[in-house]
Amino acid sequence: QQRGPRGWWPGSYSGNSGRGAALNQDQARNILARHVAKLNPDLKIGPVEDSGSFYKASVFSKSNEVVDRLAIDKQSGRLMPVN
C-alpha cells in the first residue's frame, strides 16, 4: 500500500495492475462504495461519472453535503482524490 495525501490508498483494487479488461461503471461504484464505507459508514457515494480513463464520484455526508470527490482509474483500479 502507498500513502496518499488523505490516507492509505491501495495500489490496485481491481487486481489488473494496469493489464486486462478495464473496470466497468458498476465495478467502479462498488469499489468506491466499499472504500468510503470502511472510512466512514455515514458517508455515501453519489452518481459515478465516466471521465475518460477514470470514473469520478462525489462523496456525500448524511446531510447530503459534498465532503470529497474521488476518481478511480479504469485500468488499475487505483483511487485518488479529485480537486
PDB file of N, CA, C and O in Angstrom:
ATOM      1  N   GLN A   1       0.829  -1.189   0.000  1.00  0.00           N
ATOM      2  CA  GLN A   1       0.000   0.000   0.000  1.00  0.00           C
ATOM      3  C   GLN A   1       0.866   1.241   0.000  1.00  0.00           C
ATOM      4  O   GLN A   1       1.959   1.233   0.523  1.00  0.00           O
ATOM      5  N   GLN A   2       0.326   2.295  -0.596  1.00  0.00           N
ATOM      6  CA  GLN A   2       1.048   3.553  -0.638  1.00  0.00           C
ATOM      7  C   GLN A   2       0.301   4.592   0.173  1.00  0.00           C
ATOM      8  O   GLN A   2      -0.911   4.547   0.299  1.00  0.00           O
ATOM      9  N   ARG A   3       1.027   5.524   0.702  1.00  0.00           N
ATOM     10  CA  ARG A   3       0.417   6.597   1.488  1.00  0.00           C
ATOM     11  C   ARG A   3       0.024   7.724   0.541  1.00  0.00           C
ATOM     12  O   ARG A   3       0.856   8.289  -0.157  1.00  0.00           O
ATOM     13  N   GLY A   4      -1.259   8.044   0.503  1.00  0.00           N
ATOM     14  CA  GLY A   4      -1.753   9.144  -0.304  1.00  0.00           C
ATOM     15  C   GLY A   4      -1.879  10.389   0.550  1.00  0.00           C
ATOM     16  O   GLY A   4      -1.675  10.350   1.759  1.00  0.00           O
ATOM     17  N   PRO A   5      -2.256  11.515  -0.066  1.00  0.00           N
ATOM     18  CA  PRO A   5      -2.358  12.768   0.676  1.00  0.00           C
ATOM     19  C   PRO A   5      -3.450  12.744   1.743  1.00  0.00           C
ATOM     20  O   PRO A   5      -3.409  13.503   2.685  1.00  0.00           O
ATOM     21  N   ARG A   6      -4.425  11.844   1.633  1.00  0.00           N
ATOM     22  CA  ARG A   6      -5.525  11.796   2.602  1.00  0.00           C
ATOM     23  C   ARG A   6      -5.593  10.450   3.320  1.00  0.00           C
ATOM     24  O   ARG A   6      -6.590  10.141   3.930  1.00  0.00           O
ATOM     25  N   GLY A   7      -4.570   9.658   3.238  1.00  0.00           N
ATOM     26  CA  GLY A   7      -4.599   8.372   3.930  1.00  0.00           C
ATOM     27  C   GLY A   7      -3.993   7.265   3.105  1.00  0.00           C
ATOM     28  O   GLY A   7      -3.278   7.514   2.152  1.00  0.00           O
ATOM     29  N   TRP A   8      -4.300   6.030   3.470  1.00  0.00           N
ATOM     30  CA  TRP A   8      -3.736   4.871   2.779  1.00  0.00           C
ATOM     31  C   TRP A   8      -4.577   4.529   1.565  1.00  0.00           C
ATOM     32  O   TRP A   8      -5.784   4.398   1.653  1.00  0.00           O
ATOM     33  N   TRP A   9      -3.912   4.387   0.439  1.00  0.00           N
ATOM     34  CA  TRP A   9      -4.599   4.070  -0.805  1.00  0.00           C
ATOM     35  C   TRP A   9      -4.021   2.786  -1.374  1.00  0.00           C
ATOM     36  O   TRP A   9      -2.837   2.710  -1.659  1.00  0.00           O
ATOM     37  N   PRO A  10      -4.845   1.779  -1.542  1.00  0.00           N
ATOM     38  CA  PRO A  10      -4.336   0.545  -2.150  1.00  0.00           C
ATOM     39  C   PRO A  10      -3.817   0.820  -3.551  1.00  0.00           C
ATOM     40  O   PRO A  10      -4.362   1.657  -4.261  1.00  0.00           O
ATOM     41  N   GLY A  11      -2.793   0.103  -3.943  1.00  0.00           N
ATOM     42  CA  GLY A  11      -2.211   0.291  -5.264  1.00  0.00           C
ATOM     43  C   GLY A  11      -3.121  -0.174  -6.371  1.00  0.00           C
ATOM     44  O   GLY A  11      -3.156   0.389  -7.444  1.00  0.00           O
ATOM     45  N   SER A  12      -3.885  -1.217  -6.126  1.00  0.00           N
ATOM     46  CA  SER A  12      -4.777  -1.734  -7.158  1.00  0.00           C
ATOM     47  C   SER A  12      -5.926  -2.486  -6.519  1.00  0.00           C
ATOM     48  O   SER A  12      -5.726  -3.504  -5.882  1.00  0.00           O
ATOM     49  N   TYR A  13      -7.118  -1.965  -6.685  1.00  0.00           N
ATOM     50  CA  TYR A  13      -8.301  -2.651  -6.182  1.00  0.00           C
ATOM     51  C   TYR A  13      -8.755  -3.730  -7.146  1.00  0.00           C
ATOM     52  O   TYR A  13      -9.314  -4.719  -6.769  1.00  0.00           O
ATOM     53  N   SER A  14      -8.579  -3.504  -8.432  1.00  0.00           N
ATOM     54  CA  SER A  14      -9.147  -4.410  -9.416  1.00  0.00           C
ATOM     55  C   SER A  14      -8.338  -5.678  -9.594  1.00  0.00           C
ATOM     56  O   SER A  14      -8.836  -6.656 -10.125  1.00  0.00           O
ATOM     57  N   GLY A  15      -7.092  -5.648  -9.187  1.00  0.00           N
ATOM     58  CA  GLY A  15      -6.238  -6.801  -9.421  1.00  0.00           C
ATOM     59  C   GLY A  15      -5.649  -6.808 -10.817  1.00  0.00           C
ATOM     60  O   GLY A  15      -4.904  -7.689 -11.190  1.00  0.00           O
ATOM     61  N   ASN A  16      -5.990  -5.798 -11.632  1.00  0.00           N
ATOM     62  CA  ASN A  16      -5.494  -5.737 -13.005  1.00  0.00           C
ATOM     63  C   ASN A  16      -4.041  -5.323 -13.075  1.00  0.00           C
ATOM     64  O   ASN A  16      -3.328  -5.737 -13.967  1.00  0.00           O
ATOM     65  N   SER A  17      -3.632  -4.467 -12.184  1.00  0.00           N
ATOM     66  CA  SER A  17      -2.293  -3.870 -12.223  1.00  0.00           C
ATOM     67  C   SER A  17      -2.000  -3.272 -13.589  1.00  0.00           C
ATOM     68  O   SER A  17      -0.900  -3.362 -14.097  1.00  0.00           O
ATOM     69  N   GLY A  18      -3.032  -2.670 -14.205  1.00  0.00           N
ATOM     70  CA  GLY A  18      -2.830  -1.995 -15.485  1.00  0.00           C
ATOM     71  C   GLY A  18      -2.955  -2.921 -16.676  1.00  0.00           C
ATOM     72  O   GLY A  18      -2.780  -2.500 -17.799  1.00  0.00           O
ATOM     73  N   ARG A  19      -3.297  -4.181 -16.475  1.00  0.00           N
ATOM     74  CA  ARG A  19      -3.412  -5.126 -17.590  1.00  0.00           C
ATOM     75  C   ARG A  19      -4.820  -5.712 -17.607  1.00  0.00           C
ATOM     76  O   ARG A  19      -5.479  -5.814 -16.595  1.00  0.00           O
ATOM     77  N   GLY A  20      -5.252  -6.133 -18.779  1.00  0.00           N
ATOM     78  CA  GLY A  20      -6.536  -6.817 -18.864  1.00  0.00           C
ATOM     79  C   GLY A  20      -7.688  -5.861 -19.063  1.00  0.00           C
ATOM     80  O   GLY A  20      -7.519  -4.716 -19.452  1.00  0.00           O
ATOM     81  N   ALA A  21      -8.883  -6.347 -18.769  1.00  0.00           N
ATOM     82  CA  ALA A  21     -10.111  -5.590 -19.002  1.00  0.00           C
ATOM     83  C   ALA A  21     -10.227  -4.420 -18.027  1.00  0.00           C
ATOM     84  O   ALA A  21      -9.850  -4.518 -16.870  1.00  0.00           O
ATOM     85  N   ALA A  22     -10.765  -3.343 -18.539  1.00  0.00           N
ATOM     86  CA  ALA A  22     -10.997  -2.154 -17.710  1.00  0.00           C
ATOM     87  C   ALA A  22     -12.207  -2.380 -16.814  1.00  0.00           C
ATOM     88  O   ALA A  22     -13.082  -3.182 -17.115  1.00  0.00           O
ATOM     89  N   LEU A  23     -12.238  -1.650 -15.706  1.00  0.00           N
ATOM     90  CA  LEU A  23     -13.393  -1.683 -14.811  1.00  0.00           C
ATOM     91  C   LEU A  23     -14.611  -1.109 -15.525  1.00  0.00           C
ATOM     92  O   LEU A  23     -14.494  -0.131 -16.264  1.00  0.00           O
ATOM     93  N   ASN A  24     -15.777  -1.693 -15.272  1.00  0.00           N
ATOM     94  CA  ASN A  24     -16.987  -1.060 -15.777  1.00  0.00           C
ATOM     95  C   ASN A  24     -17.533  -0.143 -14.682  1.00  0.00           C
ATOM     96  O   ASN A  24     -17.017  -0.114 -13.558  1.00  0.00           O
ATOM     97  N   GLN A  25     -18.566   0.592 -15.004  1.00  0.00           N
ATOM     98  CA  GLN A  25     -19.074   1.606 -14.076  1.00  0.00           C
ATOM     99  C   GLN A  25     -19.613   0.975 -12.780  1.00  0.00           C
ATOM    100  O   GLN A  25     -19.427   1.529 -11.703  1.00  0.00           O
ATOM    101  N   ASP A  26     -20.272  -0.171 -12.881  1.00  0.00           N
ATOM    102  CA  ASP A  26     -20.789  -0.838 -11.677  1.00  0.00           C
ATOM    103  C   ASP A  26     -19.663  -1.317 -10.770  1.00  0.00           C
ATOM    104  O   ASP A  26     -19.744  -1.189  -9.549  1.00  0.00           O
ATOM    105  N   GLN A  27     -18.606  -1.874 -11.369  1.00  0.00           N
ATOM    106  CA  GLN A  27     -17.458  -2.314 -10.573  1.00  0.00           C
ATOM    107  C   GLN A  27     -16.816  -1.123  -9.873  1.00  0.00           C
ATOM    108  O   GLN A  27     -16.464  -1.200  -8.687  1.00  0.00           O
ATOM    109  N   ALA A  28     -16.665  -0.016 -10.591  1.00  0.00           N
ATOM    110  CA  ALA A  28     -16.068   1.187 -10.002  1.00  0.00           C
ATOM    111  C   ALA A  28     -16.919   1.692  -8.841  1.00  0.00           C
ATOM    112  O   ALA A  28     -16.391   2.039  -7.781  1.00  0.00           O
ATOM    113  N   ARG A  29     -18.232   1.714  -9.015  1.00  0.00           N
ATOM    114  CA  ARG A  29     -19.131   2.171  -7.946  1.00  0.00           C
ATOM    115  C   ARG A  29     -18.991   1.282  -6.716  1.00  0.00           C
ATOM    116  O   ARG A  29     -18.923   1.782  -5.587  1.00  0.00           O
ATOM    117  N   ASN A  30     -18.933  -0.027  -6.906  1.00  0.00           N
ATOM    118  CA  ASN A  30     -18.792  -0.957  -5.775  1.00  0.00           C
ATOM    119  C   ASN A  30     -17.471  -0.742  -5.040  1.00  0.00           C
ATOM    120  O   ASN A  30     -17.428  -0.750  -3.810  1.00  0.00           O
ATOM    121  N   ILE A  31     -16.406  -0.547  -5.775  1.00  0.00           N
ATOM    122  CA  ILE A  31     -15.097  -0.314  -5.161  1.00  0.00           C
ATOM    123  C   ILE A  31     -15.118   0.990  -4.361  1.00  0.00           C
ATOM    124  O   ILE A  31     -14.675   1.040  -3.214  1.00  0.00           O
ATOM    125  N   LEU A  32     -15.638   2.050  -4.969  1.00  0.00           N
ATOM    126  CA  LEU A  32     -15.720   3.345  -4.284  1.00  0.00           C
ATOM    127  C   LEU A  32     -16.595   3.250  -3.030  1.00  0.00           C
ATOM    128  O   LEU A  32     -16.220   3.753  -1.968  1.00  0.00           O
ATOM    129  N   ALA A  33     -17.735   2.587  -3.146  1.00  0.00           N
ATOM    130  CA  ALA A  33     -18.655   2.473  -2.004  1.00  0.00           C
ATOM    131  C   ALA A  33     -18.023   1.686  -0.861  1.00  0.00           C
ATOM    132  O   ALA A  33     -18.144   2.079   0.308  1.00  0.00           O
ATOM    133  N   ARG A  34     -17.328   0.588  -1.168  1.00  0.00           N
ATOM    134  CA  ARG A  34     -16.661  -0.201  -0.119  1.00  0.00           C
ATOM    135  C   ARG A  34     -15.570   0.617   0.561  1.00  0.00           C
ATOM    136  O   ARG A  34     -15.426   0.592   1.781  1.00  0.00           O
ATOM    137  N   HIS A  35     -14.804   1.348  -0.233  1.00  0.00           N
ATOM    138  CA  HIS A  35     -13.716   2.161   0.310  1.00  0.00           C
ATOM    139  C   HIS A  35     -14.264   3.231   1.260  1.00  0.00           C
ATOM    140  O   HIS A  35     -13.774   3.387   2.380  1.00  0.00           O
ATOM    141  N   VAL A  36     -15.282   3.946   0.822  1.00  0.00           N
ATOM    142  CA  VAL A  36     -15.861   5.015   1.632  1.00  0.00           C
ATOM    143  C   VAL A  36     -16.510   4.444   2.897  1.00  0.00           C
ATOM    144  O   VAL A  36     -16.374   5.010   3.981  1.00  0.00           O
ATOM    145  N   ALA A  37     -17.186   3.316   2.779  1.00  0.00           N
ATOM    146  CA  ALA A  37     -17.840   2.697   3.943  1.00  0.00           C
ATOM    147  C   ALA A  37     -16.822   2.283   5.001  1.00  0.00           C
ATOM    148  O   ALA A  37     -17.101   2.367   6.195  1.00  0.00           O
ATOM    149  N   LYS A  38     -15.634   1.856   4.569  1.00  0.00           N
ATOM    150  CA  LYS A  38     -14.580   1.497   5.526  1.00  0.00           C
ATOM    151  C   LYS A  38     -14.079   2.732   6.271  1.00  0.00           C
ATOM    152  O   LYS A  38     -13.754   2.664   7.444  1.00  0.00           O
ATOM    153  N   LEU A  39     -14.000   3.849   5.563  1.00  0.00           N
ATOM    154  CA  LEU A  39     -13.515   5.085   6.182  1.00  0.00           C
ATOM    155  C   LEU A  39     -14.542   5.683   7.131  1.00  0.00           C
ATOM    156  O   LEU A  39     -14.205   6.135   8.220  1.00  0.00           O
ATOM    157  N   ASN A  40     -15.801   5.709   6.684  1.00  0.00           N
ATOM    158  CA  ASN A  40     -16.870   6.302   7.485  1.00  0.00           C
ATOM    159  C   ASN A  40     -18.206   5.779   6.968  1.00  0.00           C
ATOM    160  O   ASN A  40     -18.650   6.175   5.890  1.00  0.00           O
ATOM    161  N   PRO A  41     -18.853   4.901   7.712  1.00  0.00           N
ATOM    162  CA  PRO A  41     -20.113   4.322   7.248  1.00  0.00           C
ATOM    163  C   PRO A  41     -21.247   5.332   7.079  1.00  0.00           C
ATOM    164  O   PRO A  41     -22.258   5.017   6.463  1.00  0.00           O
ATOM    165  N   ASP A  42     -21.078   6.546   7.590  1.00  0.00           N
ATOM    166  CA  ASP A  42     -22.107   7.575   7.437  1.00  0.00           C
ATOM    167  C   ASP A  42     -22.022   8.296   6.092  1.00  0.00           C
ATOM    168  O   ASP A  42     -22.905   9.083   5.756  1.00  0.00           O
ATOM    169  N   LEU A  43     -20.961   8.049   5.325  1.00  0.00           N
ATOM    170  CA  LEU A  43     -20.804   8.693   4.025  1.00  0.00           C
ATOM    171  C   LEU A  43     -21.379   7.805   2.930  1.00  0.00           C
ATOM    172  O   LEU A  43     -21.483   6.594   3.087  1.00  0.00           O
ATOM    173  N   LYS A  44     -21.756   8.432   1.808  1.00  0.00           N
ATOM    174  CA  LYS A  44     -22.275   7.672   0.676  1.00  0.00           C
ATOM    175  C   LYS A  44     -21.733   8.250  -0.630  1.00  0.00           C
ATOM    176  O   LYS A  44     -21.334   9.408  -0.698  1.00  0.00           O
ATOM    177  N   ILE A  45     -21.737   7.409  -1.656  1.00  0.00           N
ATOM    178  CA  ILE A  45     -21.244   7.777  -2.982  1.00  0.00           C
ATOM    179  C   ILE A  45     -22.404   8.282  -3.831  1.00  0.00           C
ATOM    180  O   ILE A  45     -23.482   7.692  -3.829  1.00  0.00           O
ATOM    181  N   GLY A  46     -22.161   9.363  -4.561  1.00  0.00           N
ATOM    182  CA  GLY A  46     -23.151   9.877  -5.499  1.00  0.00           C
ATOM    183  C   GLY A  46     -23.012   9.173  -6.842  1.00  0.00           C
ATOM    184  O   GLY A  46     -22.316   8.158  -6.951  1.00  0.00           O
ATOM    185  N   PRO A  47     -23.648   9.702  -7.864  1.00  0.00           N
ATOM    186  CA  PRO A  47     -23.563   9.098  -9.196  1.00  0.00           C
ATOM    187  C   PRO A  47     -22.108   9.012  -9.672  1.00  0.00           C
ATOM    188  O   PRO A  47     -21.310   9.915  -9.432  1.00  0.00           O
ATOM    189  N   VAL A  48     -21.794   7.914 -10.335  1.00  0.00           N
ATOM    190  CA  VAL A  48     -20.450   7.706 -10.878  1.00  0.00           C
ATOM    191  C   VAL A  48     -20.447   8.194 -12.322  1.00  0.00           C
ATOM    192  O   VAL A  48     -21.272   7.778 -13.137  1.00  0.00           O
ATOM    193  N   GLU A  49     -19.515   9.107 -12.626  1.00  0.00           N
ATOM    194  CA  GLU A  49     -19.432   9.728 -13.946  1.00  0.00           C
ATOM    195  C   GLU A  49     -18.241   9.171 -14.717  1.00  0.00           C
ATOM    196  O   GLU A  49     -17.156   9.015 -14.167  1.00  0.00           O
ATOM    197  N   ASP A  50     -18.446   8.908 -15.999  1.00  0.00           N
ATOM    198  CA  ASP A  50     -17.360   8.475 -16.866  1.00  0.00           C
ATOM    199  C   ASP A  50     -16.552   9.708 -17.246  1.00  0.00           C
ATOM    200  O   ASP A  50     -17.089  10.696 -17.733  1.00  0.00           O
ATOM    201  N   SER A  51     -15.249   9.657 -17.018  1.00  0.00           N
ATOM    202  CA  SER A  51     -14.392  10.806 -17.287  1.00  0.00           C
ATOM    203  C   SER A  51     -13.152  10.358 -18.058  1.00  0.00           C
ATOM    204  O   SER A  51     -12.020  10.568 -17.623  1.00  0.00           O
ATOM    205  N   GLY A  52     -13.360   9.701 -19.180  1.00  0.00           N
ATOM    206  CA  GLY A  52     -12.230   9.244 -19.990  1.00  0.00           C
ATOM    207  C   GLY A  52     -11.599   8.003 -19.422  1.00  0.00           C
ATOM    208  O   GLY A  52     -12.220   6.949 -19.358  1.00  0.00           O
ATOM    209  N   SER A  53     -10.381   8.109 -18.938  1.00  0.00           N
ATOM    210  CA  SER A  53      -9.673   6.939 -18.396  1.00  0.00           C
ATOM    211  C   SER A  53      -9.978   6.723 -16.907  1.00  0.00           C
ATOM    212  O   SER A  53      -9.428   5.822 -16.289  1.00  0.00           O
ATOM    213  N   PHE A  54     -10.870   7.548 -16.352  1.00  0.00           N
ATOM    214  CA  PHE A  54     -11.255   7.462 -14.946  1.00  0.00           C
ATOM    215  C   PHE A  54     -12.767   7.480 -14.816  1.00  0.00           C
ATOM    216  O   PHE A  54     -13.479   7.914 -15.714  1.00  0.00           O
ATOM    217  N   TYR A  55     -13.236   7.038 -13.660  1.00  0.00           N
ATOM    218  CA  TYR A  55     -14.597   7.303 -13.215  1.00  0.00           C
ATOM    219  C   TYR A  55     -14.458   8.258 -12.034  1.00  0.00           C
ATOM    220  O   TYR A  55     -13.517   8.149 -11.257  1.00  0.00           O
ATOM    221  N   LYS A  56     -15.400   9.187 -11.902  1.00  0.00           N
ATOM    222  CA  LYS A  56     -15.386  10.131 -10.789  1.00  0.00           C
ATOM    223  C   LYS A  56     -16.717  10.086 -10.056  1.00  0.00           C
ATOM    224  O   LYS A  56     -17.755   9.851 -10.664  1.00  0.00           O
ATOM    225  N   ALA A  57     -16.656  10.329  -8.749  1.00  0.00           N
ATOM    226  CA  ALA A  57     -17.878  10.368  -7.944  1.00  0.00           C
ATOM    227  C   ALA A  57     -17.683  11.308  -6.766  1.00  0.00           C
ATOM    228  O   ALA A  57     -16.584  11.433  -6.230  1.00  0.00           O
ATOM    229  N   SER A  58     -18.761  11.944  -6.366  1.00  0.00           N
ATOM    230  CA  SER A  58     -18.757  12.769  -5.162  1.00  0.00           C
ATOM    231  C   SER A  58     -19.083  11.892  -3.965  1.00  0.00           C
ATOM    232  O   SER A  58     -19.807  10.904  -4.083  1.00  0.00           O
ATOM    233  N   VAL A  59     -18.537  12.277  -2.812  1.00  0.00           N
ATOM    234  CA  VAL A  59     -18.822  11.601  -1.552  1.00  0.00           C
ATOM    235  C   VAL A  59     -19.680  12.567  -0.730  1.00  0.00           C
ATOM    236  O   VAL A  59     -19.319  13.730  -0.567  1.00  0.00           O
ATOM    237  N   PHE A  60     -20.815  12.056  -0.231  1.00  0.00           N
ATOM    238  CA  PHE A  60     -21.774  12.890   0.480  1.00  0.00           C
ATOM    239  C   PHE A  60     -21.878  12.501   1.948  1.00  0.00           C
ATOM    240  O   PHE A  60     -21.782  11.325   2.303  1.00  0.00           O
ATOM    241  N   SER A  61     -22.130  13.512   2.786  1.00  0.00           N
ATOM    242  CA  SER A  61     -22.400  13.286   4.209  1.00  0.00           C
ATOM    243  C   SER A  61     -23.867  12.891   4.383  1.00  0.00           C
ATOM    244  O   SER A  61     -24.643  12.901   3.420  1.00  0.00           O
ATOM    245  N   LYS A  62     -24.247  12.593   5.628  1.00  0.00           N
ATOM    246  CA  LYS A  62     -25.651  12.276   5.935  1.00  0.00           C
ATOM    247  C   LYS A  62     -26.578  13.420   5.563  1.00  0.00           C
ATOM    248  O   LYS A  62     -27.722  13.211   5.186  1.00  0.00           O
ATOM    249  N   SER A  63     -26.077  14.650   5.666  1.00  0.00           N
ATOM    250  CA  SER A  63     -26.892  15.829   5.353  1.00  0.00           C
ATOM    251  C   SER A  63     -26.783  16.227   3.875  1.00  0.00           C
ATOM    252  O   SER A  63     -27.130  17.336   3.502  1.00  0.00           O
ATOM    253  N   ASN A  64     -26.288  15.303   3.045  1.00  0.00           N
ATOM    254  CA  ASN A  64     -26.172  15.491   1.591  1.00  0.00           C
ATOM    255  C   ASN A  64     -25.239  16.614   1.169  1.00  0.00           C
ATOM    256  O   ASN A  64     -25.416  17.209   0.114  1.00  0.00           O
ATOM    257  N   GLU A  65     -24.232  16.899   1.987  1.00  0.00           N
ATOM    258  CA  GLU A  65     -23.193  17.858   1.600  1.00  0.00           C
ATOM    259  C   GLU A  65     -22.043  17.087   0.950  1.00  0.00           C
ATOM    260  O   GLU A  65     -21.672  16.014   1.418  1.00  0.00           O
ATOM    261  N   VAL A  66     -21.465  17.646  -0.108  1.00  0.00           N
ATOM    262  CA  VAL A  66     -20.305  17.021  -0.736  1.00  0.00           C
ATOM    263  C   VAL A  66     -19.105  17.221   0.190  1.00  0.00           C
ATOM    264  O   VAL A  66     -18.769  18.347   0.534  1.00  0.00           O
ATOM    265  N   VAL A  67     -18.502  16.126   0.613  1.00  0.00           N
ATOM    266  CA  VAL A  67     -17.355  16.209   1.515  1.00  0.00           C
ATOM    267  C   VAL A  67     -16.053  15.852   0.805  1.00  0.00           C
ATOM    268  O   VAL A  67     -14.973  16.144   1.305  1.00  0.00           O
ATOM    269  N   ASP A  68     -16.156  15.226  -0.371  1.00  0.00           N
ATOM    270  CA  ASP A  68     -14.957  14.851  -1.128  1.00  0.00           C
ATOM    271  C   ASP A  68     -15.372  14.439  -2.525  1.00  0.00           C
ATOM    272  O   ASP A  68     -16.549  14.195  -2.791  1.00  0.00           O
ATOM    273  N   ARG A  69     -14.381  14.384  -3.432  1.00  0.00           N
ATOM    274  CA  ARG A  69     -14.572  13.815  -4.776  1.00  0.00           C
ATOM    275  C   ARG A  69     -13.453  12.823  -4.977  1.00  0.00           C
ATOM    276  O   ARG A  69     -12.297  13.105  -4.669  1.00  0.00           O
ATOM    277  N   LEU A  70     -13.803  11.653  -5.484  1.00  0.00           N
ATOM    278  CA  LEU A  70     -12.822  10.609  -5.722  1.00  0.00           C
ATOM    279  C   LEU A  70     -12.858  10.188  -7.183  1.00  0.00           C
ATOM    280  O   LEU A  70     -13.898  10.263  -7.838  1.00  0.00           O
ATOM    281  N   ALA A  71     -11.720   9.726  -7.662  1.00  0.00           N
ATOM    282  CA  ALA A  71     -11.624   9.159  -9.001  1.00  0.00           C
ATOM    283  C   ALA A  71     -11.025   7.769  -8.871  1.00  0.00           C
ATOM    284  O   ALA A  71     -10.267   7.484  -7.940  1.00  0.00           O
ATOM    285  N   ILE A  72     -11.376   6.906  -9.821  1.00  0.00           N
ATOM    286  CA  ILE A  72     -10.812   5.567  -9.873  1.00  0.00           C
ATOM    287  C   ILE A  72     -10.372   5.290 -11.302  1.00  0.00           C
ATOM    288  O   ILE A  72     -11.119   5.521 -12.254  1.00  0.00           O
ATOM    289  N   ASP A  73      -9.130   4.876 -11.434  1.00  0.00           N
ATOM    290  CA  ASP A  73      -8.566   4.568 -12.739  1.00  0.00           C
ATOM    291  C   ASP A  73      -9.235   3.316 -13.302  1.00  0.00           C
ATOM    292  O   ASP A  73      -9.330   2.298 -12.618  1.00  0.00           O
ATOM    293  N   LYS A  74      -9.702   3.377 -14.546  1.00  0.00           N
ATOM    294  CA  LYS A  74     -10.406   2.247 -15.151  1.00  0.00           C
ATOM    295  C   LYS A  74      -9.522   1.025 -15.338  1.00  0.00           C
ATOM    296  O   LYS A  74     -10.004  -0.100 -15.278  1.00  0.00           O
ATOM    297  N   GLN A  75      -8.247   1.218 -15.589  1.00  0.00           N
ATOM    298  CA  GLN A  75      -7.352   0.094 -15.841  1.00  0.00           C
ATOM    299  C   GLN A  75      -6.787  -0.524 -14.572  1.00  0.00           C
ATOM    300  O   GLN A  75      -6.761  -1.726 -14.424  1.00  0.00           O
ATOM    301  N   SER A  76      -6.323   0.308 -13.646  1.00  0.00           N
ATOM    302  CA  SER A  76      -5.635  -0.212 -12.469  1.00  0.00           C
ATOM    303  C   SER A  76      -6.535  -0.341 -11.242  1.00  0.00           C
ATOM    304  O   SER A  76      -6.199  -1.074 -10.313  1.00  0.00           O
ATOM    305  N   GLY A  77      -7.635   0.402 -11.208  1.00  0.00           N
ATOM    306  CA  GLY A  77      -8.484   0.419 -10.032  1.00  0.00           C
ATOM    307  C   GLY A  77      -7.957   1.325  -8.925  1.00  0.00           C
ATOM    308  O   GLY A  77      -8.488   1.357  -7.830  1.00  0.00           O
ATOM    309  N   ARG A  78      -6.940   2.086  -9.220  1.00  0.00           N
ATOM    310  CA  ARG A  78      -6.330   2.973  -8.212  1.00  0.00           C
ATOM    311  C   ARG A  78      -7.263   4.139  -7.901  1.00  0.00           C
ATOM    312  O   ARG A  78      -7.773   4.799  -8.795  1.00  0.00           O
ATOM    313  N   LEU A  79      -7.453   4.389  -6.626  1.00  0.00           N
ATOM    314  CA  LEU A  79      -8.274   5.505  -6.153  1.00  0.00           C
ATOM    315  C   LEU A  79      -7.416   6.737  -5.918  1.00  0.00           C
ATOM    316  O   LEU A  79      -6.276   6.619  -5.493  1.00  0.00           O
ATOM    317  N   MET A  80      -8.017   7.915  -6.177  1.00  0.00           N
ATOM    318  CA  MET A  80      -7.310   9.159  -5.911  1.00  0.00           C
ATOM    319  C   MET A  80      -8.302  10.268  -5.637  1.00  0.00           C
ATOM    320  O   MET A  80      -9.411  10.234  -6.161  1.00  0.00           O
ATOM    321  N   PRO A  81      -7.923  11.219  -4.797  1.00  0.00           N
ATOM    322  CA  PRO A  81      -8.794  12.374  -4.580  1.00  0.00           C
ATOM    323  C   PRO A  81      -8.801  13.266  -5.817  1.00  0.00           C
ATOM    324  O   PRO A  81      -7.830  13.316  -6.566  1.00  0.00           O
ATOM    325  N   VAL A  82      -9.903  13.961  -6.019  1.00  0.00           N
ATOM    326  CA  VAL A  82     -10.049  14.885  -7.155  1.00  0.00           C
ATOM    327  C   VAL A  82     -10.305  16.266  -6.589  1.00  0.00           C
ATOM    328  O   VAL A  82     -11.123  16.430  -5.681  1.00  0.00           O
ATOM    329  N   ASN A  83      -9.617  17.256  -7.120  1.00  0.00           N
ATOM    330  CA  ASN A  83      -9.841  18.655  -6.679  1.00  0.00           C
ATOM    331  C   ASN A  83     -11.026  19.243  -7.392  1.00  0.00           C
ATOM    332  O   ASN A  83     -11.367  18.963  -8.450  1.00  0.00           O
TER     333      ASN A  83
END
